[in-house]
XYZ file of C-alpha atoms in Angstrom:
603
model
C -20.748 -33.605 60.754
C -24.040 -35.275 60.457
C -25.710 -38.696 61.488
C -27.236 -41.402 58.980
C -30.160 -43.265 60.443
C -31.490 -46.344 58.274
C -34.166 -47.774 59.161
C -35.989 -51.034 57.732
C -39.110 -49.336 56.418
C -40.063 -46.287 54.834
C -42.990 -45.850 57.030
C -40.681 -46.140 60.085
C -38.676 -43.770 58.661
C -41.071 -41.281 58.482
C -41.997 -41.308 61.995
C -38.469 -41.207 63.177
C -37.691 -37.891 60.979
C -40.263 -36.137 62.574
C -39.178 -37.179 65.903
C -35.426 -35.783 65.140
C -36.855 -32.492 62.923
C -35.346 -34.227 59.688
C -38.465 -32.986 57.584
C -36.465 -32.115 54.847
C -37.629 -34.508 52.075
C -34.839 -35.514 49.282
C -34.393 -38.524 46.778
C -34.454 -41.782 49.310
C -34.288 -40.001 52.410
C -35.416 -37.121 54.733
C -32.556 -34.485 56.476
C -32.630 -32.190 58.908
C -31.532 -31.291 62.413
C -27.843 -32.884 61.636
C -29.737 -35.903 60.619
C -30.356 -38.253 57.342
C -32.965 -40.265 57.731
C -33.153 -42.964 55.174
C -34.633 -46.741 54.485
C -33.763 -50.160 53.438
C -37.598 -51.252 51.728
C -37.055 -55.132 53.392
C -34.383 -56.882 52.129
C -31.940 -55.019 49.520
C -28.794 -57.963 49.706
C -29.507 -61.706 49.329
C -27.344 -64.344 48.813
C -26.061 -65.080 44.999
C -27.134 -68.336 43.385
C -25.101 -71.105 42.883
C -24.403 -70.121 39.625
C -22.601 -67.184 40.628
C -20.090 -69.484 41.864
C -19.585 -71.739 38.707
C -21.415 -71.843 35.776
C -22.031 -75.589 35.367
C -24.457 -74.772 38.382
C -26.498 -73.261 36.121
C -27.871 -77.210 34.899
C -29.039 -79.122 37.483
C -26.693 -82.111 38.040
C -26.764 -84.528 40.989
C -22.998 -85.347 40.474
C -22.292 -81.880 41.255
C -23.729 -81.676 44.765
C -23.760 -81.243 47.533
C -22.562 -77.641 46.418
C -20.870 -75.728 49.842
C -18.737 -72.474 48.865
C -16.156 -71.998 51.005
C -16.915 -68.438 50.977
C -20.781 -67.319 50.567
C -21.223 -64.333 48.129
C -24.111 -61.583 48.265
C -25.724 -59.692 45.183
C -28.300 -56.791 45.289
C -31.633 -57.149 44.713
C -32.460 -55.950 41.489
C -36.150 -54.565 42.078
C -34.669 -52.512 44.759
C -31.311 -51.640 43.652
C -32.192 -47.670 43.507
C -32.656 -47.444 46.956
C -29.392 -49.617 47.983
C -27.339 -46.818 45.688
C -28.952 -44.515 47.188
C -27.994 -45.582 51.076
C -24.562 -46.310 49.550
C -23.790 -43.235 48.533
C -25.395 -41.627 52.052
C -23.129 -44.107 53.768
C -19.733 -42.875 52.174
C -20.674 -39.569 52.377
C -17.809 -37.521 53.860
C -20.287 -35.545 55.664
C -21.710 -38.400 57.643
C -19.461 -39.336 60.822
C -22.243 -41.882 62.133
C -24.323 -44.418 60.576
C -27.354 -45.626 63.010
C -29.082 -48.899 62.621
C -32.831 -48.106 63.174
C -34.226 -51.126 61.565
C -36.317 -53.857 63.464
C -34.981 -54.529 67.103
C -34.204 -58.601 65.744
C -31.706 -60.938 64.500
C -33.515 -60.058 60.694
C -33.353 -56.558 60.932
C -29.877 -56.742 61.899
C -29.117 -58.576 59.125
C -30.917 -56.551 56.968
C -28.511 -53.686 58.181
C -25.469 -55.265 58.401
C -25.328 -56.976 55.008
C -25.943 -53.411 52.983
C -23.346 -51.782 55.540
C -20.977 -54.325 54.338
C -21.998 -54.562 50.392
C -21.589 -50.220 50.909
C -17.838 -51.141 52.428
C -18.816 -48.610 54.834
C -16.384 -47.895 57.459
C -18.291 -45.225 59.556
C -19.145 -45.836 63.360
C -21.785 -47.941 63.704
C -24.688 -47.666 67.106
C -28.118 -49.274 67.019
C -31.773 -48.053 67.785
C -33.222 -50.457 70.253
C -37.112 -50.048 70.220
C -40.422 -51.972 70.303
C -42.707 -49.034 69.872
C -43.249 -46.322 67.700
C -44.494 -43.583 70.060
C -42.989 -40.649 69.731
C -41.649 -40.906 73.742
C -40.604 -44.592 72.812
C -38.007 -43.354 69.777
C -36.648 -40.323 72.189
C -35.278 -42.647 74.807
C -33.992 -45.355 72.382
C -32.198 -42.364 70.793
C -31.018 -41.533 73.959
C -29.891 -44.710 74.866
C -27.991 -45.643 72.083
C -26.188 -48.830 71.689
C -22.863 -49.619 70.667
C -23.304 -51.270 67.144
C -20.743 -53.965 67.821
C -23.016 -55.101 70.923
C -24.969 -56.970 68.138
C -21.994 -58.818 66.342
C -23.595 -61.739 67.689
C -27.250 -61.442 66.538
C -25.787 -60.726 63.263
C -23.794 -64.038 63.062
C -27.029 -66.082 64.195
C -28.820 -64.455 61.395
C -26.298 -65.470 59.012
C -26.176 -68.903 60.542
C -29.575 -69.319 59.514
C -30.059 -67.911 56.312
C -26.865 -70.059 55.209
C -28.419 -73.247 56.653
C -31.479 -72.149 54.552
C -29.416 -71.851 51.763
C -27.430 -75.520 51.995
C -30.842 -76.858 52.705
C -33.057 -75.225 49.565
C -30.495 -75.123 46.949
C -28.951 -78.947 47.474
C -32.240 -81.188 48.590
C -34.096 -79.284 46.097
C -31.600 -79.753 43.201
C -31.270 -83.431 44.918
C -34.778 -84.327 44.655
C -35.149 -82.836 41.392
C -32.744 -84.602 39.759
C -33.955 -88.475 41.276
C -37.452 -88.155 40.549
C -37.206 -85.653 37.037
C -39.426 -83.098 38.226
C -38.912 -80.100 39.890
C -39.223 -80.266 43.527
C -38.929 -77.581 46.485
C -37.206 -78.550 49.789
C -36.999 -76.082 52.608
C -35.943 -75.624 55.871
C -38.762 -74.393 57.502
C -41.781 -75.445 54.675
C -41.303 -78.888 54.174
C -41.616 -79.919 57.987
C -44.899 -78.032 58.147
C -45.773 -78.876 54.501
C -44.955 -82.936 56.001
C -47.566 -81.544 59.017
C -50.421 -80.917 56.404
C -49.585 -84.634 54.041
C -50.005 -86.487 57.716
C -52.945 -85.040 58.448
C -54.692 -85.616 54.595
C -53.159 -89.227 55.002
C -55.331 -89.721 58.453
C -58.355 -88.102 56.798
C -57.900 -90.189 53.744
C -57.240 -93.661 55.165
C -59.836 -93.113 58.343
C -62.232 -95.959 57.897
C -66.033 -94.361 59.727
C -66.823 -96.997 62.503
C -70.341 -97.228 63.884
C -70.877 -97.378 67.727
C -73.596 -96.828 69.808
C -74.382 -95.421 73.033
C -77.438 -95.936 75.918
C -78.821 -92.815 76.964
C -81.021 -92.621 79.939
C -83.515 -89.186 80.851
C -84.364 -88.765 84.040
C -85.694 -85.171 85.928
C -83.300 -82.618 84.679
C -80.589 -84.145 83.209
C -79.682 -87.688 81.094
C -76.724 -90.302 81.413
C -75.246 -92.055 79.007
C -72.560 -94.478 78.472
C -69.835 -94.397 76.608
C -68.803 -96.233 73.213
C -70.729 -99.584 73.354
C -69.610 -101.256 69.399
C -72.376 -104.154 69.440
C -75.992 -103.137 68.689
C -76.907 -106.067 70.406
C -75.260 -105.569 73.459
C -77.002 -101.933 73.240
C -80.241 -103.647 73.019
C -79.946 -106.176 75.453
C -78.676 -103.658 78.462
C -81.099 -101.144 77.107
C -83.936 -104.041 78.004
C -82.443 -105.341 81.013
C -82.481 -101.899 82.841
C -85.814 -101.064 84.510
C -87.523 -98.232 85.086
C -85.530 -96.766 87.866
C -81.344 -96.901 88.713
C -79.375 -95.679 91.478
C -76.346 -93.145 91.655
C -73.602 -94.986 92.505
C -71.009 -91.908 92.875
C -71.526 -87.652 92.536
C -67.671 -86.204 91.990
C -67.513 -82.700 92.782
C -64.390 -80.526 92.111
C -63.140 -77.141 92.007
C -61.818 -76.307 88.758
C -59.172 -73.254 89.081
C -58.561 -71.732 85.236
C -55.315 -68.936 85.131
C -55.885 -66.657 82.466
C -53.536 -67.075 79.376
C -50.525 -64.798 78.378
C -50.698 -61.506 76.347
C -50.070 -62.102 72.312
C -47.054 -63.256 70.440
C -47.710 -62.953 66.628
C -48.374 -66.170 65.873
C -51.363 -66.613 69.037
C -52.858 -62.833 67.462
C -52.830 -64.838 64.637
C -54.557 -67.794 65.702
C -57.326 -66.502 67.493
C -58.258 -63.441 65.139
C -58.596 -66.357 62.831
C -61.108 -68.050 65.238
C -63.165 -65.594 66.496
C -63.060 -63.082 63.143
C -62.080 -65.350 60.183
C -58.991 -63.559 59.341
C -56.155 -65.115 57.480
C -52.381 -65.004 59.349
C -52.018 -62.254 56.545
C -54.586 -60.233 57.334
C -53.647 -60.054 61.173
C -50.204 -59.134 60.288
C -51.820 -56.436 57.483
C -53.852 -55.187 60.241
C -51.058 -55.223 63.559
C -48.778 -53.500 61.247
C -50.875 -50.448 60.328
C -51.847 -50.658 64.129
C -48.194 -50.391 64.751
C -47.146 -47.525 62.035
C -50.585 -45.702 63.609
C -48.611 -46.031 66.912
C -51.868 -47.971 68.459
C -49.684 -50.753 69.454
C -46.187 -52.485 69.850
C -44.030 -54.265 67.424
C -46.408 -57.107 66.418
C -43.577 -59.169 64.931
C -42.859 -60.727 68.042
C -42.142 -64.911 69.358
C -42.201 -63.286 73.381
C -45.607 -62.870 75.286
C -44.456 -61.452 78.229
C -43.632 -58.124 79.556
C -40.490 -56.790 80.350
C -40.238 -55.440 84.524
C -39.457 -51.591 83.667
C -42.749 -51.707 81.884
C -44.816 -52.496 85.198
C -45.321 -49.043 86.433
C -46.191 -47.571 82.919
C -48.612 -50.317 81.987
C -50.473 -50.092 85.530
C -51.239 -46.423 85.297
C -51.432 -45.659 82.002
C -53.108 -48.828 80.197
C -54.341 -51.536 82.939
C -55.669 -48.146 85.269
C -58.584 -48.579 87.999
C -58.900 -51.905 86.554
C -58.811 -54.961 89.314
C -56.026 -57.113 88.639
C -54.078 -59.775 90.212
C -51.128 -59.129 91.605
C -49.422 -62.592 91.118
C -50.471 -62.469 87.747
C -48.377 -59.135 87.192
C -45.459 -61.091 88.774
C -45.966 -63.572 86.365
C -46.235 -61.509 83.109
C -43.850 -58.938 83.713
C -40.550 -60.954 83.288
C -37.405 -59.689 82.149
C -35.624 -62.821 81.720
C -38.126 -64.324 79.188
C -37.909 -61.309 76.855
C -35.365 -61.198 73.725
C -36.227 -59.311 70.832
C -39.176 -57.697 71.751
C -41.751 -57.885 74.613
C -45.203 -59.248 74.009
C -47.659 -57.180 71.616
C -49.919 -54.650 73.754
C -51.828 -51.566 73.495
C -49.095 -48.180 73.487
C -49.856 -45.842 75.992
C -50.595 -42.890 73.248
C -53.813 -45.076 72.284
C -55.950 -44.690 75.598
C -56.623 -41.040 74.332
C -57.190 -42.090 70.657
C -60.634 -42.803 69.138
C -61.134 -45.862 67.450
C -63.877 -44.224 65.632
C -61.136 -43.045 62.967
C -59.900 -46.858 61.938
C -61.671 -49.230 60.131
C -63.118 -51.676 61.837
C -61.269 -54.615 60.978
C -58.186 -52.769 62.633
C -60.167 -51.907 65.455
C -61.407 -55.428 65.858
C -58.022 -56.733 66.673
C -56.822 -53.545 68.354
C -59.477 -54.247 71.014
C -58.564 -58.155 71.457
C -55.241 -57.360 71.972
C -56.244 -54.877 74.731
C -58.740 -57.475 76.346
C -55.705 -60.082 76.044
C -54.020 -57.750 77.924
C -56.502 -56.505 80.778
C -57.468 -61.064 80.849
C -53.672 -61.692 81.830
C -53.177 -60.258 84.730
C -56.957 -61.022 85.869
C -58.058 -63.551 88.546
C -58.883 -66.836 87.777
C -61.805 -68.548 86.471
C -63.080 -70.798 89.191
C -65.997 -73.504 88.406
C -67.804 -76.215 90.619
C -67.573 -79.411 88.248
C -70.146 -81.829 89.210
C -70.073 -85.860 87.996
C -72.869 -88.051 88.428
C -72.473 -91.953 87.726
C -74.906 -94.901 87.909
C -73.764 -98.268 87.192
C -75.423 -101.478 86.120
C -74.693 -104.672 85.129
C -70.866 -103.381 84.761
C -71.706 -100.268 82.465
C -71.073 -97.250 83.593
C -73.586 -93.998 82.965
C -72.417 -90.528 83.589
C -73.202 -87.432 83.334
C -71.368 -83.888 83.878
C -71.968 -80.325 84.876
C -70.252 -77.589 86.002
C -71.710 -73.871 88.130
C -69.005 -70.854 87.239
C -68.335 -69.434 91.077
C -66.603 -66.535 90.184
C -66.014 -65.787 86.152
C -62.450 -63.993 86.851
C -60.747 -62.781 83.843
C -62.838 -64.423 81.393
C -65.181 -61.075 81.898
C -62.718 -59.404 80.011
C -63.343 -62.040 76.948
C -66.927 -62.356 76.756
C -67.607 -60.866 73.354
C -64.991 -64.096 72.357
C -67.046 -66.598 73.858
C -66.925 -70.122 72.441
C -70.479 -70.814 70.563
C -70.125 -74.725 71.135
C -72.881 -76.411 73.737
C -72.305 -75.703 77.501
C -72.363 -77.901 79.437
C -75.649 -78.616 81.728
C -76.305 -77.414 85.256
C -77.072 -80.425 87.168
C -79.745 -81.056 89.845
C -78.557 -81.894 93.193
C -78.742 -85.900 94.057
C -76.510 -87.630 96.879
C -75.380 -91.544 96.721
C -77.796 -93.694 97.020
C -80.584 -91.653 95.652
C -83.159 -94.491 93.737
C -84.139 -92.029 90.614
C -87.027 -92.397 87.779
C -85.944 -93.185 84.109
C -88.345 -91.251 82.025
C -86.734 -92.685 78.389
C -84.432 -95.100 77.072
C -82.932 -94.910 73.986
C -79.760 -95.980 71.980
C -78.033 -93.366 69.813
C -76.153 -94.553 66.519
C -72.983 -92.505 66.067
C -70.221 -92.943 64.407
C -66.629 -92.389 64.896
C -65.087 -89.004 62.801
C -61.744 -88.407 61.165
C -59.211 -85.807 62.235
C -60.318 -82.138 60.695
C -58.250 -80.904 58.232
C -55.707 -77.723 59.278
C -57.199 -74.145 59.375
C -55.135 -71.462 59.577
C -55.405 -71.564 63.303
C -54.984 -74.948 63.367
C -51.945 -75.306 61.434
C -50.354 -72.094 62.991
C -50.647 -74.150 66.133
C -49.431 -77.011 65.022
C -46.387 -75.362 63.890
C -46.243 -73.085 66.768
C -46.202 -76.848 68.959
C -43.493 -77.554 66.776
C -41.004 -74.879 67.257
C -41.737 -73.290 64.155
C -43.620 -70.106 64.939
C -39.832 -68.257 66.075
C -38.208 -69.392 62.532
C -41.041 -67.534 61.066
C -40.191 -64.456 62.709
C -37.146 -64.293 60.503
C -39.213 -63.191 57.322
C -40.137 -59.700 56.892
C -43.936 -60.158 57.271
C -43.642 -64.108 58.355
C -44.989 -66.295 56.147
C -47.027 -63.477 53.836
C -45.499 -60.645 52.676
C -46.942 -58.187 50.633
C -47.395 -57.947 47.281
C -48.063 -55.267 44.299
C -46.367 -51.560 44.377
C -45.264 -51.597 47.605
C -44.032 -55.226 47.604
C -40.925 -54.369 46.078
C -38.327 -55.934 48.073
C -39.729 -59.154 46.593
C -38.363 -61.091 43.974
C -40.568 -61.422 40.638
C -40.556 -65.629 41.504
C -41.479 -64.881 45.367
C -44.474 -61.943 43.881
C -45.621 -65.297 41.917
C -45.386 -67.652 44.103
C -47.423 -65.898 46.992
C -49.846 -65.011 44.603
C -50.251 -68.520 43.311
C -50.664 -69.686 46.959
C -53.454 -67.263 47.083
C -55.235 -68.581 44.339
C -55.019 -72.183 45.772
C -56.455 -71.301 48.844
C -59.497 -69.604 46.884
C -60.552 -72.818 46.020
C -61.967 -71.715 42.812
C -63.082 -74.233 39.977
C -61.817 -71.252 37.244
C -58.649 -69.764 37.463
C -56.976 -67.534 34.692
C -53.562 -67.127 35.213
C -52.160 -63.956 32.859
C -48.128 -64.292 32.357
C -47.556 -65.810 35.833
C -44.059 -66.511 35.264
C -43.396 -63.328 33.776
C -40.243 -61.512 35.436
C -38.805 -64.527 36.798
C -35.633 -65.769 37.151
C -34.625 -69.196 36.010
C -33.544 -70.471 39.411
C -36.975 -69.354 41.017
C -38.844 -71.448 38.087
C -38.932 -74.887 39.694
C -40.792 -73.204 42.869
C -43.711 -72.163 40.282
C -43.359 -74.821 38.698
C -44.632 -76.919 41.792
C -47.241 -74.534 42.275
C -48.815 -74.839 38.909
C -49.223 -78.409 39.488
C -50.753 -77.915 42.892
C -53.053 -75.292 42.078
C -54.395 -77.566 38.386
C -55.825 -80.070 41.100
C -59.487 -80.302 40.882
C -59.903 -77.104 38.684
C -59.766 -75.874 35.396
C -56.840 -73.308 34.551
C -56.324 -71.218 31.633
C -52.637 -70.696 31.372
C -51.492 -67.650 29.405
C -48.172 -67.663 28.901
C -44.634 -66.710 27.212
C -42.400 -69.129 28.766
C -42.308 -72.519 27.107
C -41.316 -74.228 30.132
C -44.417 -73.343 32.332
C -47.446 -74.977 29.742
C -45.690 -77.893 28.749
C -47.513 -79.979 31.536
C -50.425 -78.874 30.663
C -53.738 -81.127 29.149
C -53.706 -78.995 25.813
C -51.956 -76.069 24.628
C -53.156 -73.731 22.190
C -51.020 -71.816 19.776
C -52.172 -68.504 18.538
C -51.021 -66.111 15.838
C -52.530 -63.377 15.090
C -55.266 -63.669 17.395
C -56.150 -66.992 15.184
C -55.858 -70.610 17.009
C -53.516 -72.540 14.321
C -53.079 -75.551 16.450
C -54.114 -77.043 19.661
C -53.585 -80.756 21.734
C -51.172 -81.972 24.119
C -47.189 -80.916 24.643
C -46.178 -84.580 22.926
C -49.061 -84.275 19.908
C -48.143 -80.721 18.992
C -44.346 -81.924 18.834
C -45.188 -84.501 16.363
C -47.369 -82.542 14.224
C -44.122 -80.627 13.674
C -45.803 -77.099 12.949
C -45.330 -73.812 15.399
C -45.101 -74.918 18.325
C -42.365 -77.338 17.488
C -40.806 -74.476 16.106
C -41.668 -72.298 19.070
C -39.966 -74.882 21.535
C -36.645 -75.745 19.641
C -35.859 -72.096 19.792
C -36.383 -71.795 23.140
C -34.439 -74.456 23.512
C -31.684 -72.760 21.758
C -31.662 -69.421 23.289
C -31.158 -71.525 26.722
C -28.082 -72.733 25.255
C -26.353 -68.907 24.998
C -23.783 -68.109 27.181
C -22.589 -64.598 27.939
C -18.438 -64.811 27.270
C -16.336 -64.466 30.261
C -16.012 -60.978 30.024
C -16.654 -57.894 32.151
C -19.826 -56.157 31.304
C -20.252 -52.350 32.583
C-alpha cells in the first residue's frame, strides 16, 4: 500500500518529495519510496453562487434577500479543475491506504484540504503534517510526528465559520446596496471596515481647515526654548517685547528613559517596516518572505504570532542567536508556548547561517537580514537614555526645551542600518535652578497647524493591524495580494482583474489603457470591476477596450469601430438615440442575457 501526501503548493511539494525519495515525476504529482506526493495550487473548491441555489438569484432583487441556504454547496474552480481530477483520482486510488494533509499548518490550509477531501468523497485515513519550516530536518520530524487528522475537526469548522460569514456578508449587503442606490456596490467582511478606515481619514484631510499659530523662541548658549502654541500675534509680540535680555530656569527634569526592544515579526509588522525603511509594497514583502521560505532561508512568513515557541530555545541559542550577548529575561519573554497557534513568529532557519547571501538578489536579502536583526534586537538589553527638560517661565508662559544622552544603546545596535532619518533631538548644556542665563535672539515663528497624513501602506497595515484585522488577513492565500499571471491560477478571471485594476490605481498614472479587462469573467464577479472602473477613471484619462457592453456604458464617450474604421462615437445615452450600431450592439446583448439553459442535465 502506499501514502498520498497533498500539500498546498507545488513548490512545497517539491521539497517534501525529495525529503521522502518520491523523485519520480508523473502528471500532477511526484512517487516514490511508497509515497505520492501531490498539490492543491491554492484554492481548488469555493463556495457556489447563489444562483446555484435558484435561478431567480441570478437578477438581483432586494425582495429576494436576505438569501441563507440551509445547506451551503461547493463547486470546483474551473481554472484549476485539472489538478482537482487529478488529486481525485490519487485519492480513490485502491493503492493508496493513507491520505496526508501537508498543506499550510492553519485554519486555511486546512480548509483548503478538507473541502477537496470531501468534494473527492474520499474515505481513506486521514493524518496531518504539522510544520513551520521547510528545512529538510524540519519535514523529517513533522513526518515523524504525525497527527491524527481528526485532531483538526475543529480548525476546519472555524474555517468554514468564516468563509460562510464572508459569504452571508458579500453576497446579501452587496446585492442589498446594489439594489437601493442602482449601482453596483461591493460589501465585505473584512474590506469595507478598512476601506471605512481610508474614507475617515480623506474626510479629516478634506474638511481640516489650516490654522495659524505662533510660537516665541528664545537662543541662548547652546540650546533655544520655546513655547508652545500661542494663537494671537499680538500676544506673541507683546511677551516677545516684555522679556528682557536675560530669564531664569525655573525647573531642569531629568529622567531615565528604559526602552525594551520590540518582538520578532508577524507578517503584517515584516510588512510594515520593509515598507518604511525599503519602500516595499505588503506584496512585495510577502513575494520576497515566500521565496525566502521555499529557499528554506526562513520560517513560514504567513504568520499573526511573534513569539517563539519554548522547544525552540536551545536550537535558536546555539545555532542562530550564538556568542551573541543577549538578555536572558528577554528570552523568557519571547519564547512562549502559550501565545503560539498556527505558527511561531517568522525567523531566520538554522540551515541559513551556512548559506551565502551572495546567491539572492538583493531585495530578498534585504529583508532576510531585517528579519535576522529583528531577531538578534528581541532578546537584546534595553535602550537606556538620560532625558533632560529645561523650563523658564515668565509672565505665566512657559519655555522649554528637551534633550536626551543615550547611556547604553542596548539592542538598538542591532538596528542601526534602520535608523530613523528625522531630527534628534539636542544634547543639552548643563544649567541648575536658578541659573540667570543670556538671551542671544528673540524671535516669533509663524506655523501653522497640519492635517492628518493620508495612509501608506505601513500606515494603513497598522491601522488595520490596531483594529484586529491583520489575523483575518491571514486567511487568504497570500493576504491581501495574491499573485497574478501563469502561476496565479487558483484565481478567478474577476479576482486576476480586480487585483490588477487595484494595481493600476495605486500607479497613479494620468494614462491608463485597459485591453479586455473584463475578459474571462463571470457575471457575478462583474459588479466588483465594475466599482473598480469607476475608482480607477478618477482624475485620469482611460482608454477602455472592451467586448462586454456592460463595462463602457459609464463611460464619457464610446467609440464604435468596424473594420478598424470609427463609424460612431459620443456618450452611452447619444449613441442610443442615434439608433445605429451600437444600439444594435446593446439590444443584442441584451438579448443573449435573457437565454436560459433548460433544466436539463448536461454531460
Amino acid at each position: 500500500m502506499r501514502t498520498l501526501v497533498i500539500s498546498e503548493k507545488p513548490s512545497v511539494a517539491i521539497s517534501i518529495s525529495k525529503v521522502l525519495g518520491a523523485t519520480k515525476k508523473k502528471d500532477g504529482y511526484y512517487e516514490g519510496n511508497g509515497y505520492k506526493v501531490s498539490w492543491c495550487v491554492g484554492h481548488l473548491i469555493q463556495m457556489a453562487n447563489p444562483d446555484s441555489y435558484d435561478e431567480k438569484y441570478a437578477k438581483w432583487n432586494i425582495e429576494d434577500l436576505p438569501i441563507i441556504p440551509s445547506e451551503y454547496k461547493y463547486e470546483i474552480m474551473k481554472p484549476t479543475k485539472k489538478q482537482f481530477v487529478i488529486l481525485k483520482k490519487l485519492m480513490n486510488d485502491k493503492e493508496i491506504d493513507t491520505v496526508i494533509n501537508a498543506c499550510d499548518a492553519g485554519r486555511e490550509g486546512e480548509s483548503i484540504f478538507r473541502l477537496v477531501y470531501l468534494q473527492a468523497s474520499c474515505k481513506k485515513k486521514m493524518k496531518r503534517l504539522w510544520i513551520s519550516s521547510m528545512e529538510d530536518s524540519a519535514i523529517k520530524d513533522g513526518f515523524e510526528n504525525l497527527k491524527d487528522g481528526k485532531d483538526y475537526d475543529n480548525l476546519f469548522e472555524s474555517a468554514q465559520a468564516r468563509a460562510i460569514a464572508d459569504w452571508l456578508v458579500g453576497m446579501n449587503i452587496s446585492r442589498l446596496y446594489s439594489c437601493l442606490y442602482k449601482q453596483n456596490y461591493s460589501v465585505g467582511r473584512v474590506q469595507t471596515p478598512t476601506l471605512a478606515m481610508i474614507v475617515k481619514r480623506d474626510d479629516e484631510i478634506n474638511n481640516f481647515k489650516k490654522e495659524k499659530y505662533y510660537t516665541v523662541e528664545l537662543e541662548l548658549d547652546g540650546f533655544t526654548l520655546s513655547t508652545e502654541r500661542i494663537d494671537s500675534l499680538e500676544v506673541a509680540e507683546q511677551l516677545k517685547n516684555l522679556l528682557e535680555n536675560r530669564i531664569e530656569i525655573a525647573d531642569v527634569i531629568q529622567k531615565e528613559k528604559v526602552t525594551k526592544p520590540d518582538l520578532p515579526f508577524d507578517l503584517t509588522t515584516l510588512q510594515r517596516e520593509c515598507n518604511k525603511y525599503f519602500g516595499y509594497s505588503a506584496k512585495q514583502t510577502l513575494d520576497y518572505a515566500q521565496s525566502l521560505y521555499e529557499k528554506k532561508l526562513i520560517t513560514y512568513p504567513r504568520t499573526d504570532s511573534r513569539y517563539l515557541t519554548t522547544d525552540m530555545i536551545t536550537s535558536t541559542i546555539n545555532n542562530i542567536l550564538g556568542q551573541n550577548d543577549f538578555d536572558i529575561q528577554r528570552i523568557k519573554v519571547i519564547f512562549n508556548s502559550s501565545k503560539v497557534t498556527d505558527h511561531h513568529a517568522i525567523i531566520p532557519t538554522v540551515s541559513s547561517m551556512s548559506e551565502h547571501l551572495s546567491s539572492i538578489p538583493e531585495s530578498e536579502a534585504k529583508v532576510y537580514r531585517l528579519i535576522s536583526n529583528k531577531l538578534h534586537a528581541s532578546v537584546g538589553y534595553p535602550l537606556i537614555e538620560n532625558t533632560t527638560k529645561i523650563v523658564a517661565t515668565f509672565d505665566g508662559f512657559e519655555f522649554t526645551s528637551s534633550g536626551k544622552v543615550i547611556v547604553e544603546e542596548g539592542f538598538t545596535k542591532y538596528l542601526r542600518e534602520y535608523k530613523s532619518k528625522r531630527k534628534e533631538e539636542s544634547v543639552l548644556p548643563y544649567v541648575n535652578v536658578g541659573n540667570v542665563l543670556e538671551i542671544k535672539e528673540k524671535e516669533i515663528k509663524e506655523k501653522y497647524t497640519e492635517p492628518p497624513k493620508h495612509f501608506t501602506e505601513n500606515t494603513l497595515l497598522k491601522a488595520m493591524e490596531l483594529a484586529g484585522c491583520n489575523v483575518i488577513l491571514n486567511k487568504f492565500p497570500d493576504r491581501e495580494n495574491t499573485m497574478i499571471g501563469s502561476k496565479g491560477v487558483y484565481l478567478s478571471g474577476g479576482e486576476k482583474q480586480r487585483i490588477a485594476i487595484a494595481r493600476a490605481m495605486l500607479k497613479k498614472s494620468k494614462i491608463v489603457i485597459m485591453d479586455e479587462a473584463s475578459a474571462s469573467i463571470d457575471p457575478d464577479n462583474e459588479y466588483e470591476l465594475q466599482k473598480a472602473f469607476k475608482n480607477l477613471m478618477k482624475d485620469k484619462t482611460v482608454i477602455m477596450i472592451a467586448h462586454r457592453m456592460s463595462s463602457i456604458r459609464s463611460v464619457d464617450e464610446i467609440l464604435v469601430l468596424d473594420n478598424g474604421e470609427i463609424i460612431e462615437r459620443g456618450s452611452d445615452q447619444e449613441l442610443i438615440s442615434q439608433g445605429g450600431k451600437y444600439k444594435e450592439l446593446l439590444e443584442l446583448y441584451d438579448s443573449a442575457n435573457q437565454w436560459r439553459v433548460k433544466d436539463e442535465e448536461i454531460l
